[in-house]
Amino acid sequence: MIETATFAAGCFWGVEAAFRQLDGVISTQVGYIGGSVENPTYEQVCSGRTGHAEAVAVEYDPSRISYDELLNVFWENHDPTTLNRQGPDVGAQYRSAIFFHTPEQSAAARASKEKLEQLGKYKKPIVTEITAAPQFYRAEDYHQQYLEKRGVTHCRV
């Protein structure tokens, strides 16, 4: 049974690349989630007026990779303490968020965030949103596997 996980952690190109390389990930697609405009364009999302986050929908096989493992990759590949910002990218579209699809994902996401806070992994508070996944809108084709198409492995900040 294939499941879906959706994460927002800044510019979706690098986030997608981090997940695509994992054994057990069947497919990824970048897109927009959590806003007020139906089927937004990249330009609309970048304007900051739609409320969407750039995000990656990850289809995975839970018999090969767990949701907890996906959460670990999410936390390790961005700074969850910066509100509406990742590196030089600023705006609500670059916010840190986990969009859960099941009650089990919600519980796992909240537990992983709490564990990181208890361990004191970050000097500042974690600002990552954890919310039910609303409609996901697939981004334009030229954004899909953007870094892979250019022979680049990541754009970590």
mmCIF file of C-alpha atoms in Angstrom:
data_model
loop_
_atom_site.group_PDB
_atom_site.id
_atom_site.type_symbol
_atom_site.label_atom_id
_atom_site.label_comp_id
_atom_site.label_asym_id
_atom_site.label_seq_id
_atom_site.Cartn_x
_atom_site.Cartn_y
_atom_site.Cartn_z
ATOM 1 C CA MET A 1 0.000 0.000 0.000
ATOM 2 C CA ILE A 2 1.543 3.301 -1.130
ATOM 3 C CA GLU A 3 1.149 6.285 1.215
ATOM 4 C CA THR A 4 1.641 10.029 0.784
ATOM 5 C CA ALA A 5 3.595 12.443 2.968
ATOM 6 C CA THR A 6 3.729 16.185 2.319
ATOM 7 C CA PHE A 7 6.452 18.513 3.554
ATOM 8 C CA ALA A 8 7.294 22.214 3.167
ATOM 9 C CA ALA A 9 10.861 23.193 4.028
ATOM 10 C CA GLY A 10 11.815 26.165 1.883
ATOM 11 C CA CYS A 11 12.484 26.098 -1.843
ATOM 12 C CA PHE A 12 10.909 22.888 -3.080
ATOM 13 C CA TRP A 13 13.716 21.990 -5.509
ATOM 14 C CA GLY A 14 16.181 20.961 -2.805
ATOM 15 C CA VAL A 15 13.512 19.393 -0.619
ATOM 16 C CA GLU A 16 12.376 17.210 -3.502
ATOM 17 C CA ALA A 17 15.956 16.147 -4.275
ATOM 18 C CA ALA A 18 16.498 15.073 -0.649
ATOM 19 C CA PHE A 19 13.457 12.769 -0.741
ATOM 20 C CA ARG A 20 13.862 11.419 -4.291
ATOM 21 C CA GLN A 21 17.112 9.655 -3.427
ATOM 22 C CA LEU A 22 15.611 7.554 -0.611
ATOM 23 C CA ASP A 23 15.006 3.846 -1.015
ATOM 24 C CA GLY A 24 11.273 3.288 -0.589
ATOM 25 C CA VAL A 25 10.235 6.630 -2.094
ATOM 26 C CA ILE A 26 8.179 5.786 -5.165
ATOM 27 C CA SER A 27 7.714 9.298 -6.535
ATOM 28 C CA THR A 28 7.770 12.967 -5.650
ATOM 29 C CA GLN A 29 6.107 16.027 -7.039
ATOM 30 C CA VAL A 30 6.570 19.647 -6.103
ATOM 31 C CA GLY A 31 3.650 21.973 -5.715
ATOM 32 C CA TYR A 32 1.721 24.422 -3.620
ATOM 33 C CA ILE A 33 -0.348 23.791 -0.499
ATOM 34 C CA GLY A 34 -2.083 25.648 2.284
ATOM 35 C CA GLY A 35 -3.261 28.744 0.462
ATOM 36 C CA SER A 36 -6.463 30.427 -0.615
ATOM 37 C CA VAL A 37 -6.185 30.394 -4.417
ATOM 38 C CA GLU A 38 -7.231 27.400 -6.494
ATOM 39 C CA ASN A 39 -4.570 26.061 -8.845
ATOM 40 C CA PRO A 40 -2.059 28.877 -8.244
ATOM 41 C CA THR A 41 0.892 29.616 -10.506
ATOM 42 C CA TYR A 42 4.479 29.934 -9.332
ATOM 43 C CA GLU A 43 4.318 33.680 -9.890
ATOM 44 C CA GLN A 44 1.163 33.974 -7.763
ATOM 45 C CA VAL A 45 2.705 31.945 -4.928
ATOM 46 C CA CYS A 46 5.930 33.992 -5.074
ATOM 47 C CA SER A 47 3.901 37.192 -4.743
ATOM 48 C CA GLY A 48 3.154 36.126 -1.174
ATOM 49 C CA ARG A 49 -0.541 36.876 -1.619
ATOM 50 C CA THR A 50 -1.934 33.330 -1.954
ATOM 51 C CA GLY A 51 -0.836 31.909 1.398
ATOM 52 C CA HIS A 52 0.562 28.739 -0.204
ATOM 53 C CA ALA A 53 3.771 27.019 0.817
ATOM 54 C CA GLU A 54 6.142 25.460 -1.684
ATOM 55 C CA ALA A 55 5.915 21.770 -0.794
ATOM 56 C CA VAL A 56 6.797 18.254 -1.867
ATOM 57 C CA ALA A 57 4.298 15.395 -1.995
ATOM 58 C CA VAL A 58 6.186 12.154 -1.394
ATOM 59 C CA GLU A 59 4.643 8.825 -2.382
ATOM 60 C CA TYR A 60 6.355 6.047 -0.452
ATOM 61 C CA ASP A 61 6.138 2.374 0.379
ATOM 62 C CA PRO A 62 5.890 2.068 4.186
ATOM 63 C CA SER A 63 7.200 -1.506 4.011
ATOM 64 C CA ARG A 64 10.510 -0.062 2.705
ATOM 65 C CA ILE A 65 10.755 3.307 4.460
ATOM 66 C CA SER A 66 8.866 4.550 7.496
ATOM 67 C CA TYR A 67 7.136 7.868 7.981
ATOM 68 C CA ASP A 68 9.519 8.466 10.901
ATOM 69 C CA GLU A 69 12.467 8.088 8.516
ATOM 70 C CA LEU A 70 10.868 10.647 6.186
ATOM 71 C CA LEU A 71 10.426 12.977 9.154
ATOM 72 C CA ASN A 72 14.139 12.633 9.967
ATOM 73 C CA VAL A 73 15.047 13.680 6.418
ATOM 74 C CA PHE A 74 12.632 16.611 6.689
ATOM 75 C CA TRP A 75 14.201 17.870 9.939
ATOM 76 C CA GLU A 76 17.788 17.343 8.723
ATOM 77 C CA ASN A 77 17.372 19.236 5.454
ATOM 78 C CA HIS A 78 16.229 22.647 6.615
ATOM 79 C CA ASP A 79 16.194 25.049 9.569
ATOM 80 C CA PRO A 80 12.832 24.604 11.335
ATOM 81 C CA THR A 81 13.499 27.584 13.618
ATOM 82 C CA THR A 82 13.250 30.331 11.019
ATOM 83 C CA LEU A 83 9.752 31.680 10.487
ATOM 84 C CA ASN A 84 8.846 32.049 6.804
ATOM 85 C CA ARG A 85 12.457 31.812 5.712
ATOM 86 C CA GLN A 86 15.098 29.352 4.554
ATOM 87 C CA GLY A 87 18.490 30.904 3.864
ATOM 88 C CA PRO A 88 18.092 33.743 1.379
ATOM 89 C CA ASP A 89 14.479 32.786 0.561
ATOM 90 C CA VAL A 90 12.004 34.885 2.542
ATOM 91 C CA GLY A 91 8.207 34.704 2.596
ATOM 92 C CA ALA A 92 5.375 32.509 3.859
ATOM 93 C CA GLN A 93 5.807 30.294 0.784
ATOM 94 C CA TYR A 94 9.122 29.128 2.319
ATOM 95 C CA ARG A 95 7.706 28.220 5.716
ATOM 96 C CA SER A 96 8.451 24.988 7.530
ATOM 97 C CA ALA A 97 5.389 22.740 7.637
ATOM 98 C CA ILE A 98 4.317 19.135 7.842
ATOM 99 C CA PHE A 99 0.961 18.443 6.200
ATOM 100 C CA PHE A 100 -0.341 15.166 7.586
ATOM 101 C CA HIS A 101 -2.683 12.802 5.734
ATOM 102 C CA THR A 102 -3.662 10.477 8.585
ATOM 103 C CA PRO A 103 -4.057 10.652 12.370
ATOM 104 C CA GLU A 104 -0.966 8.429 12.632
ATOM 105 C CA GLN A 105 1.104 10.907 10.625
ATOM 106 C CA SER A 106 -0.155 13.736 12.837
ATOM 107 C CA ALA A 107 0.873 11.896 15.997
ATOM 108 C CA ALA A 108 4.283 10.938 14.567
ATOM 109 C CA ALA A 109 4.988 14.495 13.366
ATOM 110 C CA ARG A 110 4.049 16.015 16.724
ATOM 111 C CA ALA A 111 6.104 13.418 18.609
ATOM 112 C CA SER A 112 9.174 14.012 16.428
ATOM 113 C CA LYS A 113 8.942 17.783 16.902
ATOM 114 C CA GLU A 114 8.532 17.364 20.652
ATOM 115 C CA LYS A 115 11.508 14.997 20.817
ATOM 116 C CA LEU A 116 13.746 17.486 18.992
ATOM 117 C CA GLU A 117 12.623 20.254 21.344
ATOM 118 C CA GLN A 118 13.339 18.083 24.406
ATOM 119 C CA LEU A 119 16.778 17.136 23.076
ATOM 120 C CA GLY A 120 17.589 20.836 22.596
ATOM 121 C CA LYS A 121 18.800 20.181 19.062
ATOM 122 C CA TYR A 122 18.141 23.809 18.104
ATOM 123 C CA LYS A 123 19.059 26.969 19.989
ATOM 124 C CA LYS A 124 15.785 28.626 18.969
ATOM 125 C CA PRO A 125 12.212 27.293 19.164
ATOM 126 C CA ILE A 126 10.931 25.122 16.308
ATOM 127 C CA VAL A 127 8.306 27.058 14.327
ATOM 128 C CA THR A 128 7.233 24.211 12.014
ATOM 129 C CA GLU A 129 3.472 24.063 11.393
ATOM 130 C CA ILE A 130 1.845 20.656 11.707
ATOM 131 C CA THR A 131 -1.549 20.662 10.064
ATOM 132 C CA ALA A 132 -3.957 18.495 8.093
ATOM 133 C CA ALA A 133 -3.110 18.364 4.400
ATOM 134 C CA PRO A 134 -5.467 20.525 2.337
ATOM 135 C CA GLN A 135 -5.593 20.435 -1.470
ATOM 136 C CA PHE A 136 -2.150 20.052 -3.063
ATOM 137 C CA TYR A 137 -1.646 21.766 -6.420
ATOM 138 C CA ARG A 138 1.093 20.320 -8.628
ATOM 139 C CA ALA A 139 3.614 22.944 -9.723
ATOM 140 C CA GLU A 140 4.444 23.633 -13.344
ATOM 141 C CA ASP A 141 6.375 20.907 -15.181
ATOM 142 C CA TYR A 142 9.608 22.890 -15.310
ATOM 143 C CA HIS A 143 9.764 22.744 -11.481
ATOM 144 C CA GLN A 144 9.476 18.942 -11.311
ATOM 145 C CA GLN A 145 12.851 17.286 -10.614
ATOM 146 C CA TYR A 146 14.395 20.699 -11.266
ATOM 147 C CA LEU A 147 17.833 19.984 -9.802
ATOM 148 C CA GLU A 148 17.999 16.469 -11.251
ATOM 149 C CA LYS A 149 17.363 17.833 -14.741
ATOM 150 C CA ARG A 150 20.341 20.140 -14.253
ATOM 151 C CA GLY A 151 22.705 17.489 -12.889
ATOM 152 C CA VAL A 152 22.752 19.045 -9.425
ATOM 153 C CA THR A 153 22.199 16.960 -6.298
ATOM 154 C CA HIS A 154 21.091 19.608 -3.792
ATOM 155 C CA CYS A 155 20.748 23.294 -3.049
ATOM 156 C CA ARG A 156 21.080 23.122 0.732
ATOM 157 C CA VAL A 157 21.322 26.458 2.512
#
